[in-house]
């Protein structure tokens, strides 16, 4: 079921019924009031990827009102894997960005990024800096430090080889560089980087400094306003990293976060062994020895159960800068109960078109308010407590709804768009309709904004809302976006093209697929009529032959003299906000010089980002998709080979439960091909014979690392395609991952590979007899290569399956 904005409430409610109350009412007011004033402590957490942050510490500091907190992730996690869908690369970065923003909406922190693209695992800081120019990345970190102005910087990683991953090392190094240099106006001019700022303290995760002394904070404290501990709230925040398989685990009672203070500029300096919080010694912070926490005085007199009682206190903290204004407005909105809505009559609007929105301002508090300014012809009268006013306004969007950092092509492994001195949520809201409201008793107006939404239905779980999407007037999106064929062999294939209109009136549209010599399409041109906001599917049948190589087949639509050539990709999951990505409308046809064994058919337990089934089908191999829960009920013997997709043992409890049946299938004469998993693959009973995986695991991260064929006669390298070194050219991101460092001698090997300066690793392909059958374990990153259409990987994949 497709979810939009409204269903996200359900996901939270299932795991934490009272959590959403923290965004409103007494809980929100208590936190907002506690953070008012010029001496509000600010803590910036720095690490490399989504889910690297200590969400327990962030939640404890932020949700308790102890400090304003932000997380700076160097990357958006583009180079990771995906356990819930087929997004990889930049699309995965979009998904993981939204997972982080959803997590921040739970734990109350802000979210920043640099321009760094996650290019995948690296083994040293030096290697990482060949992808990310150090000065450029430091510039980004300093911009964020000067924008957020933290008193304390906290880093997950040490900046040394102990961090293992090179990107982790870089994040630790840049945290120290920013601590040392953010106040240097000569190196970082004010006009480009903002006003200089000098953080007062720097902490790192205590795990890298076992000798201490450490500051210990009980992040499992109970929050009476939410009825949960901060660790419970943090578990809900962390559970949003669903693409990485993270779960919302928590413990009741005391839960300790430990940190080591690496540097301090405070005078006098509190001895490390006497610290009870990372906030100790900051201006305006009172040390509370009984709870071991840093607490701030001043707001305790406000009765948050009577929201209007906060107005005089809020009035004392009229903002003097943008940072204080954000806290002032947050407190004022919580105290007044103001709510602003912008409802659209449909879910899409074409660029260049306009749409009339229905605005509403609801005064749910006990204090009269007046609209100071707003989009549209707003009513000027005072809005009494408990009343609402409504008006209309015209919106003409100037930009598509798309990730702002993807509006320009990447330059190497750095995004080209300059990073603004704002968090991602602030950037997303910049174009939203805004209203400024004067509140009786407050010295300055309060601004509210709202993302325009379309009400889909009053469903079983309540109203569902779709965000208003500004889009090209017509999009033409092929499915699939890439296709495979045997080079030089005649093929016939249907291609489905989704044609969507964002116009407010009916359109006649023609769609054409441009083909190279040797291929033809029927129809040559598809004609259709699109109602306003409608989506229709047209089918082209492509026939012919194609020479070896990648062939790009452009699509274009024409309507009323305009030509449209963009495809849209929606990234839409229940736990995130809908995202749209745009790219040129085309089909990438990979014509691969590959032979396929006659009579081959495959049972396939597919991974989430696994192009294997599509590749095999389009090469003429019958594929039956198997759900893990079906394994006990199926006659597995009818499949000459069964393939298990990458990381499926982590993604499916059913697969773990029924793995014995799969090993029995192999023992009875079947061929079982298993693609890589992580540490759990070394557990008893998963593989037929022993393997061990070291920590950190063996990997070959250089996609161009030399490969040695150690067993040229291996059937997997000779039938039906003879694999040569040329088949390892053009690989992307990495060769192999989570490679066993030791394995039972019954496994045979055939390849050796290694990163520069390291010893060869032989476990990229392990093949062993099991009873009358064969077990194949593959740690090559085939899922990335098939997704990118690497021909040598396609040929090797077919060979591995040949019985």
Short mmCIF file of N, CA and C in Angstrom, two decimals, residues 237-391:
data_model
loop_
_atom_site.label_atom_id
_atom_site.label_comp_id
_atom_site.label_asym_id
_atom_site.label_seq_id
_atom_site.Cartn_x
_atom_site.Cartn_y
_atom_site.Cartn_z
N UNK A 237 13.91 6.45 17.06
CA UNK A 237 14.69 7.23 16.10
C UNK A 237 15.57 6.31 15.26
N UNK A 238 16.29 5.43 15.91
CA UNK A 238 17.23 4.57 15.20
C UNK A 238 16.52 3.58 14.28
N UNK A 239 15.31 3.19 14.62
CA UNK A 239 14.60 2.21 13.81
C UNK A 239 14.24 2.74 12.43
N UNK A 240 14.39 4.05 12.20
CA UNK A 240 14.11 4.59 10.87
C UNK A 240 15.17 4.21 9.85
N UNK A 241 16.31 3.68 10.29
CA UNK A 241 17.35 3.25 9.34
C UNK A 241 17.01 1.86 8.82
N UNK A 242 15.83 1.74 8.25
CA UNK A 242 15.35 0.42 7.84
C UNK A 242 16.11 -0.13 6.64
N UNK A 243 16.61 0.74 5.78
CA UNK A 243 17.36 0.24 4.62
C UNK A 243 18.62 -0.48 5.05
N UNK A 244 19.09 -0.21 6.27
CA UNK A 244 20.30 -0.86 6.78
C UNK A 244 19.97 -1.98 7.77
N UNK A 245 18.69 -2.29 7.92
CA UNK A 245 18.29 -3.40 8.76
C UNK A 245 18.37 -3.11 10.25
N UNK A 246 18.41 -1.83 10.64
CA UNK A 246 18.50 -1.51 12.07
C UNK A 246 17.14 -1.63 12.73
N UNK A 247 17.16 -2.02 13.98
CA UNK A 247 15.92 -2.23 14.71
C UNK A 247 15.89 -1.35 15.95
N UNK A 248 14.70 -1.16 16.49
CA UNK A 248 14.53 -0.28 17.64
C UNK A 248 14.69 -1.01 18.95
N UNK A 249 15.90 -1.43 19.26
CA UNK A 249 16.15 -2.13 20.52
C UNK A 249 16.42 -1.12 21.63
N UNK A 250 15.96 -1.42 22.83
CA UNK A 250 16.23 -0.55 23.97
C UNK A 250 16.26 -1.40 25.24
N UNK A 251 16.78 -0.79 26.32
CA UNK A 251 16.80 -1.43 27.63
C UNK A 251 16.18 -0.49 28.64
N UNK A 252 15.37 -1.02 29.50
CA UNK A 252 14.85 -0.22 30.61
C UNK A 252 15.90 -0.14 31.71
N UNK A 253 15.86 0.94 32.46
CA UNK A 253 16.83 1.13 33.52
C UNK A 253 18.02 1.94 33.04
N UNK A 254 19.11 1.86 33.76
CA UNK A 254 20.28 2.69 33.46
C UNK A 254 20.94 2.23 32.16
N UNK A 255 21.20 3.19 31.28
CA UNK A 255 21.92 2.95 30.02
C UNK A 255 22.98 4.04 29.93
N UNK A 256 24.22 3.65 29.80
CA UNK A 256 25.32 4.61 29.91
C UNK A 256 25.96 4.88 28.56
N UNK A 257 26.13 6.17 28.24
CA UNK A 257 26.97 6.60 27.12
C UNK A 257 28.28 7.10 27.70
N UNK A 258 29.40 6.67 27.11
CA UNK A 258 30.72 6.98 27.64
C UNK A 258 31.52 7.75 26.59
N UNK A 259 32.15 8.82 27.01
CA UNK A 259 32.95 9.63 26.09
C UNK A 259 34.25 10.08 26.75
N UNK A 260 35.23 10.32 25.90
CA UNK A 260 36.53 10.79 26.35
C UNK A 260 36.71 12.23 25.88
N UNK A 261 37.05 13.11 26.81
CA UNK A 261 37.29 14.51 26.44
C UNK A 261 38.71 14.65 25.90
N UNK A 262 38.80 15.00 24.62
CA UNK A 262 40.11 15.13 23.99
C UNK A 262 40.69 16.53 24.14
N UNK A 263 39.83 17.54 24.16
CA UNK A 263 40.34 18.91 24.23
C UNK A 263 39.32 19.81 24.91
N UNK A 264 39.81 20.87 25.53
CA UNK A 264 38.93 21.84 26.19
C UNK A 264 39.60 23.21 26.19
N UNK A 265 38.80 24.25 25.99
CA UNK A 265 39.28 25.62 26.08
C UNK A 265 38.67 26.32 27.30
N UNK A 266 37.94 25.58 28.12
CA UNK A 266 37.28 26.20 29.27
C UNK A 266 38.29 26.63 30.32
N UNK A 267 38.01 27.75 30.93
CA UNK A 267 38.82 28.24 32.05
C UNK A 267 37.87 28.65 33.18
N UNK A 268 37.97 28.07 34.38
CA UNK A 268 38.88 26.96 34.69
C UNK A 268 38.39 25.66 34.06
N UNK A 269 39.30 24.75 33.87
CA UNK A 269 38.97 23.46 33.26
C UNK A 269 38.60 22.45 34.34
N UNK A 270 37.48 21.77 34.13
CA UNK A 270 37.07 20.73 35.07
C UNK A 270 37.90 19.48 34.81
N UNK A 271 38.52 18.90 35.82
CA UNK A 271 39.29 17.67 35.61
C UNK A 271 38.42 16.59 34.97
N UNK A 272 39.01 15.83 34.07
CA UNK A 272 38.25 14.82 33.34
C UNK A 272 37.50 13.87 34.27
N UNK A 273 38.16 13.46 35.33
CA UNK A 273 37.55 12.46 36.21
C UNK A 273 36.38 13.02 37.01
N UNK A 274 36.19 14.34 37.00
CA UNK A 274 35.08 14.95 37.75
C UNK A 274 33.89 15.29 36.85
N UNK A 275 34.04 15.14 35.56
CA UNK A 275 32.94 15.51 34.65
C UNK A 275 31.79 14.51 34.77
N UNK A 276 30.58 15.05 34.72
CA UNK A 276 29.38 14.22 34.76
C UNK A 276 28.55 14.36 33.49
N UNK A 277 28.96 15.24 32.58
CA UNK A 277 28.22 15.46 31.34
C UNK A 277 29.15 16.16 30.36
N UNK A 278 28.89 16.00 29.08
CA UNK A 278 29.66 16.73 28.07
C UNK A 278 29.38 18.22 28.14
N UNK A 279 28.34 18.62 28.89
CA UNK A 279 27.99 20.03 29.02
C UNK A 279 28.63 20.70 30.23
N UNK A 280 29.27 19.94 31.08
CA UNK A 280 29.83 20.51 32.31
C UNK A 280 30.77 21.67 32.00
N UNK A 281 30.61 22.76 32.75
CA UNK A 281 31.48 23.91 32.62
C UNK A 281 31.04 24.93 31.61
N UNK A 282 30.00 24.63 30.80
CA UNK A 282 29.54 25.60 29.81
C UNK A 282 28.78 26.72 30.50
N UNK A 283 28.80 27.93 29.94
CA UNK A 283 28.04 29.04 30.53
C UNK A 283 26.56 28.69 30.66
N UNK A 284 25.99 28.98 31.82
CA UNK A 284 24.57 28.76 32.04
C UNK A 284 24.19 27.34 32.39
N UNK A 285 25.16 26.43 32.52
CA UNK A 285 24.87 25.04 32.84
C UNK A 285 25.19 24.79 34.31
N UNK A 286 24.22 24.23 35.01
CA UNK A 286 24.40 23.88 36.42
C UNK A 286 24.73 22.40 36.50
N UNK A 287 25.78 22.06 37.23
CA UNK A 287 26.15 20.65 37.41
C UNK A 287 25.24 20.03 38.47
N UNK A 288 24.57 18.97 38.07
CA UNK A 288 23.64 18.30 38.97
C UNK A 288 24.26 16.97 39.38
N UNK A 289 24.89 16.97 40.50
CA UNK A 289 25.62 15.78 40.91
C UNK A 289 24.73 14.58 41.15
N UNK A 290 23.50 14.80 41.53
CA UNK A 290 22.65 13.65 41.86
C UNK A 290 22.27 12.85 40.63
N UNK A 291 22.08 13.51 39.49
CA UNK A 291 21.66 12.79 38.30
C UNK A 291 22.80 12.57 37.32
N UNK A 292 23.92 13.22 37.58
CA UNK A 292 25.04 13.08 36.66
C UNK A 292 24.77 13.73 35.33
N UNK A 293 23.96 14.76 35.28
CA UNK A 293 23.60 15.38 34.02
C UNK A 293 23.88 16.87 34.07
N UNK A 294 23.95 17.47 32.90
CA UNK A 294 24.07 18.91 32.83
C UNK A 294 22.70 19.52 32.70
N UNK A 295 22.31 20.39 33.63
CA UNK A 295 20.98 20.98 33.61
C UNK A 295 21.08 22.50 33.62
N UNK A 296 20.07 23.16 33.07
CA UNK A 296 20.08 24.60 32.95
C UNK A 296 18.95 25.21 33.77
N UNK A 297 19.23 26.31 34.47
CA UNK A 297 18.20 26.95 35.28
C UNK A 297 17.38 27.92 34.44
N UNK A 298 16.31 28.48 35.03
CA UNK A 298 15.63 29.61 34.42
C UNK A 298 14.23 29.34 33.95
N UNK A 299 13.94 28.13 33.47
CA UNK A 299 12.64 27.86 32.89
C UNK A 299 11.75 27.04 33.81
N UNK A 300 12.25 26.68 34.98
CA UNK A 300 11.51 25.78 35.85
C UNK A 300 10.20 26.37 36.33
N UNK A 301 10.12 27.72 36.38
CA UNK A 301 8.91 28.36 36.91
C UNK A 301 7.74 28.28 35.95
N UNK A 302 7.99 27.93 34.69
CA UNK A 302 6.91 27.86 33.70
C UNK A 302 6.11 26.58 33.91
N UNK A 303 4.80 26.74 34.06
CA UNK A 303 3.92 25.58 34.20
C UNK A 303 3.51 25.15 32.79
N UNK A 304 4.14 24.11 32.27
CA UNK A 304 3.89 23.71 30.88
C UNK A 304 2.50 23.13 30.69
N UNK A 305 1.80 22.82 31.79
CA UNK A 305 0.43 22.33 31.65
C UNK A 305 -0.53 23.45 31.31
N UNK A 306 -0.12 24.70 31.60
CA UNK A 306 -0.92 25.88 31.25
C UNK A 306 -0.08 26.68 30.26
N UNK A 307 -0.31 26.42 28.97
CA UNK A 307 0.62 26.92 27.95
C UNK A 307 0.75 28.43 27.97
N UNK A 308 -0.34 29.15 28.25
CA UNK A 308 -0.27 30.61 28.22
C UNK A 308 0.68 31.16 29.27
N UNK A 309 0.94 30.38 30.32
CA UNK A 309 1.85 30.86 31.37
C UNK A 309 3.27 31.03 30.85
N UNK A 310 3.57 30.43 29.69
CA UNK A 310 4.93 30.54 29.14
C UNK A 310 5.14 31.84 28.38
N UNK A 311 4.05 32.53 27.99
CA UNK A 311 4.19 33.71 27.15
C UNK A 311 5.08 34.78 27.78
N UNK A 312 4.88 35.15 29.06
CA UNK A 312 5.78 36.17 29.64
C UNK A 312 7.24 35.75 29.62
N UNK A 313 7.50 34.46 29.86
CA UNK A 313 8.89 34.00 29.84
C UNK A 313 9.46 34.04 28.43
N UNK A 314 8.66 33.63 27.44
CA UNK A 314 9.11 33.67 26.05
C UNK A 314 9.38 35.11 25.63
N UNK A 315 8.53 36.04 26.10
CA UNK A 315 8.68 37.46 25.74
C UNK A 315 10.01 38.03 26.22
N UNK A 316 10.57 37.44 27.27
CA UNK A 316 11.87 37.92 27.77
C UNK A 316 13.02 37.53 26.86
N UNK A 317 12.75 36.66 25.90
CA UNK A 317 13.82 36.13 25.06
C UNK A 317 13.57 36.48 23.60
N UNK A 318 13.29 37.76 23.34
CA UNK A 318 13.13 38.21 21.96
C UNK A 318 14.41 37.92 21.19
N UNK A 319 14.30 37.35 19.99
CA UNK A 319 15.50 36.89 19.28
C UNK A 319 16.33 38.05 18.73
N UNK A 320 17.66 37.82 18.75
CA UNK A 320 18.60 38.80 18.20
C UNK A 320 19.32 38.28 16.97
N UNK A 321 19.15 37.02 16.66
CA UNK A 321 19.77 36.45 15.46
C UNK A 321 18.91 35.27 14.99
N UNK A 322 19.29 34.70 13.85
CA UNK A 322 18.48 33.64 13.26
C UNK A 322 18.39 32.42 14.15
N UNK A 323 19.48 32.10 14.84
CA UNK A 323 19.49 30.93 15.69
C UNK A 323 18.51 31.10 16.85
N UNK A 324 18.54 32.26 17.49
CA UNK A 324 17.62 32.52 18.58
C UNK A 324 16.19 32.62 18.07
N UNK A 325 16.01 33.12 16.84
CA UNK A 325 14.66 33.23 16.30
C UNK A 325 14.02 31.86 16.15
N UNK A 326 14.78 30.88 15.69
CA UNK A 326 14.22 29.54 15.53
C UNK A 326 13.74 28.99 16.87
N UNK A 327 14.50 29.20 17.94
CA UNK A 327 14.09 28.70 19.26
C UNK A 327 12.90 29.48 19.79
N UNK A 328 12.90 30.80 19.57
CA UNK A 328 11.79 31.65 20.00
C UNK A 328 10.48 31.22 19.33
N UNK A 329 10.54 30.98 18.02
CA UNK A 329 9.32 30.60 17.30
C UNK A 329 8.85 29.21 17.70
N UNK A 330 9.79 28.31 17.95
CA UNK A 330 9.40 26.97 18.38
C UNK A 330 8.66 27.04 19.71
N UNK A 331 9.16 27.86 20.64
CA UNK A 331 8.52 27.99 21.93
C UNK A 331 7.16 28.67 21.80
N UNK A 332 7.09 29.71 20.98
CA UNK A 332 5.83 30.44 20.82
C UNK A 332 4.75 29.56 20.20
N UNK A 333 5.11 28.78 19.22
CA UNK A 333 4.13 27.89 18.57
C UNK A 333 3.65 26.83 19.55
N UNK A 334 4.56 26.30 20.35
CA UNK A 334 4.16 25.31 21.35
C UNK A 334 3.24 25.92 22.40
N UNK A 335 3.50 27.19 22.76
CA UNK A 335 2.70 27.84 23.80
C UNK A 335 1.32 28.26 23.31
N UNK A 336 1.22 28.58 22.03
CA UNK A 336 -0.05 29.08 21.49
C UNK A 336 -0.89 28.01 20.82
N UNK A 337 -0.28 26.89 20.45
CA UNK A 337 -1.03 25.84 19.75
C UNK A 337 -1.40 26.22 18.34
N UNK A 338 -0.70 27.19 17.74
CA UNK A 338 -1.01 27.61 16.37
C UNK A 338 -0.73 26.48 15.38
N UNK A 339 -1.58 26.34 14.39
CA UNK A 339 -1.39 25.35 13.33
C UNK A 339 -1.75 25.98 12.00
N UNK A 340 -0.92 25.76 10.99
CA UNK A 340 -1.10 26.35 9.66
C UNK A 340 -1.21 25.22 8.65
N UNK A 341 -2.24 25.29 7.80
CA UNK A 341 -2.47 24.27 6.78
C UNK A 341 -2.50 24.88 5.40
N UNK A 342 -2.04 24.09 4.40
CA UNK A 342 -2.14 24.48 2.99
C UNK A 342 -2.61 23.25 2.22
N UNK A 343 -3.87 23.24 1.82
CA UNK A 343 -4.46 22.08 1.14
C UNK A 343 -4.58 22.35 -0.35
N UNK A 344 -4.15 21.35 -1.16
CA UNK A 344 -4.18 21.47 -2.61
C UNK A 344 -5.32 20.64 -3.17
N UNK A 345 -5.88 21.05 -4.32
CA UNK A 345 -6.98 20.28 -4.92
C UNK A 345 -6.52 19.04 -5.67
N UNK A 346 -5.22 18.88 -5.88
CA UNK A 346 -4.66 17.69 -6.54
C UNK A 346 -3.24 17.50 -6.04
N UNK A 347 -2.62 16.40 -6.42
CA UNK A 347 -1.33 16.07 -5.85
C UNK A 347 -0.14 16.53 -6.68
N UNK A 348 -0.36 16.94 -7.94
CA UNK A 348 0.73 17.39 -8.80
C UNK A 348 0.41 18.74 -9.41
N UNK A 349 1.44 19.52 -9.66
CA UNK A 349 1.29 20.77 -10.40
C UNK A 349 2.48 20.87 -11.35
N UNK A 350 2.20 21.25 -12.59
CA UNK A 350 3.26 21.34 -13.60
C UNK A 350 4.05 22.62 -13.42
N UNK A 351 5.35 22.53 -13.65
CA UNK A 351 6.18 23.73 -13.64
C UNK A 351 5.64 24.71 -14.67
N UNK A 352 5.50 25.96 -14.27
CA UNK A 352 4.93 26.97 -15.15
C UNK A 352 3.44 27.15 -14.96
N UNK A 353 2.77 26.14 -14.39
CA UNK A 353 1.35 26.27 -14.07
C UNK A 353 1.19 26.89 -12.69
N UNK A 354 -0.02 27.25 -12.36
CA UNK A 354 -0.33 27.72 -11.01
C UNK A 354 -1.42 26.83 -10.42
N UNK A 355 -1.53 26.88 -9.10
CA UNK A 355 -2.53 26.09 -8.41
C UNK A 355 -3.06 26.92 -7.25
N UNK A 356 -4.36 26.87 -7.01
CA UNK A 356 -4.98 27.62 -5.93
C UNK A 356 -5.04 26.73 -4.69
N UNK A 357 -4.45 27.21 -3.59
CA UNK A 357 -4.42 26.47 -2.34
C UNK A 357 -5.42 27.03 -1.35
N UNK A 358 -5.94 26.16 -0.52
CA UNK A 358 -6.80 26.56 0.59
C UNK A 358 -5.95 26.64 1.86
N UNK A 359 -5.78 27.86 2.38
CA UNK A 359 -5.00 28.06 3.59
C UNK A 359 -5.93 28.14 4.80
N UNK A 360 -5.41 27.69 5.94
CA UNK A 360 -6.16 27.81 7.19
C UNK A 360 -5.17 28.01 8.32
N UNK A 361 -5.49 28.97 9.21
CA UNK A 361 -4.73 29.18 10.43
C UNK A 361 -5.65 28.89 11.60
N UNK A 362 -5.21 27.99 12.47
CA UNK A 362 -6.03 27.56 13.60
C UNK A 362 -5.39 28.06 14.90
N UNK A 363 -6.15 28.81 15.66
CA UNK A 363 -5.68 29.27 16.97
C UNK A 363 -6.25 28.31 18.02
N UNK A 364 -5.46 27.34 18.40
CA UNK A 364 -5.91 26.30 19.32
C UNK A 364 -5.54 26.61 20.77
N UNK A 365 -4.98 27.81 20.99
CA UNK A 365 -4.56 28.17 22.34
C UNK A 365 -5.56 29.07 23.03
N UNK A 366 -5.06 29.89 23.95
CA UNK A 366 -5.93 30.73 24.78
C UNK A 366 -5.61 32.21 24.64
N UNK A 367 -4.82 32.58 23.60
CA UNK A 367 -4.38 33.96 23.42
C UNK A 367 -4.77 34.43 22.03
N UNK A 368 -5.36 35.62 21.89
CA UNK A 368 -5.72 36.14 20.57
C UNK A 368 -4.47 36.36 19.71
N UNK A 369 -4.61 36.14 18.37
CA UNK A 369 -3.51 36.36 17.43
C UNK A 369 -4.04 37.09 16.21
N UNK A 370 -3.13 37.70 15.46
CA UNK A 370 -3.46 38.42 14.23
C UNK A 370 -2.45 38.06 13.17
N UNK A 371 -2.91 37.83 11.94
CA UNK A 371 -1.97 37.54 10.84
C UNK A 371 -1.26 38.82 10.45
N UNK A 372 0.06 38.77 10.42
CA UNK A 372 0.88 39.92 10.06
C UNK A 372 1.15 39.93 8.56
N UNK A 373 1.42 38.79 7.98
CA UNK A 373 1.63 38.66 6.54
C UNK A 373 1.45 37.19 6.18
N UNK A 374 1.06 36.96 4.92
CA UNK A 374 0.84 35.58 4.48
C UNK A 374 0.70 35.56 2.98
N UNK A 375 0.86 34.36 2.40
CA UNK A 375 0.57 34.17 0.99
C UNK A 375 -0.94 34.31 0.77
N UNK A 376 -1.32 34.96 -0.32
CA UNK A 376 -2.73 35.10 -0.64
C UNK A 376 -3.38 36.26 0.09
N UNK A 377 -4.67 36.43 -0.14
CA UNK A 377 -5.43 37.54 0.45
C UNK A 377 -5.95 37.10 1.81
N UNK A 378 -5.14 37.25 2.85
CA UNK A 378 -5.48 36.75 4.17
C UNK A 378 -6.42 37.73 4.89
N UNK A 379 -7.25 37.22 5.81
CA UNK A 379 -8.16 38.09 6.57
C UNK A 379 -7.39 38.86 7.64
N UNK A 380 -7.67 40.14 7.82
CA UNK A 380 -6.89 40.96 8.75
C UNK A 380 -7.38 40.90 10.19
N UNK A 381 -8.53 40.31 10.45
CA UNK A 381 -9.11 40.40 11.78
C UNK A 381 -8.35 39.56 12.80
N UNK A 382 -8.56 39.90 14.07
CA UNK A 382 -7.98 39.13 15.17
C UNK A 382 -8.66 37.75 15.23
N UNK A 383 -7.86 36.73 15.50
CA UNK A 383 -8.37 35.36 15.58
C UNK A 383 -8.46 35.00 17.06
N UNK A 384 -9.67 34.84 17.53
CA UNK A 384 -9.89 34.56 18.94
C UNK A 384 -9.47 33.13 19.27
N UNK A 385 -9.19 32.86 20.54
CA UNK A 385 -8.85 31.50 20.95
C UNK A 385 -9.94 30.51 20.52
N UNK A 386 -9.50 29.37 20.03
CA UNK A 386 -10.42 28.33 19.60
C UNK A 386 -11.01 28.55 18.22
N UNK A 387 -10.61 29.61 17.52
CA UNK A 387 -11.18 29.93 16.20
C UNK A 387 -10.15 29.69 15.10
N UNK A 388 -10.67 29.63 13.87
CA UNK A 388 -9.83 29.44 12.69
C UNK A 388 -10.23 30.45 11.63
N UNK A 389 -9.30 30.79 10.76
CA UNK A 389 -9.61 31.60 9.59
C UNK A 389 -9.10 30.87 8.36
N UNK A 390 -9.80 31.08 7.24
CA UNK A 390 -9.44 30.41 5.99
C UNK A 390 -9.41 31.41 4.86
N UNK A 391 -8.49 31.16 3.92
CA UNK A 391 -8.41 32.01 2.75
C UNK A 391 -7.74 31.23 1.62
#
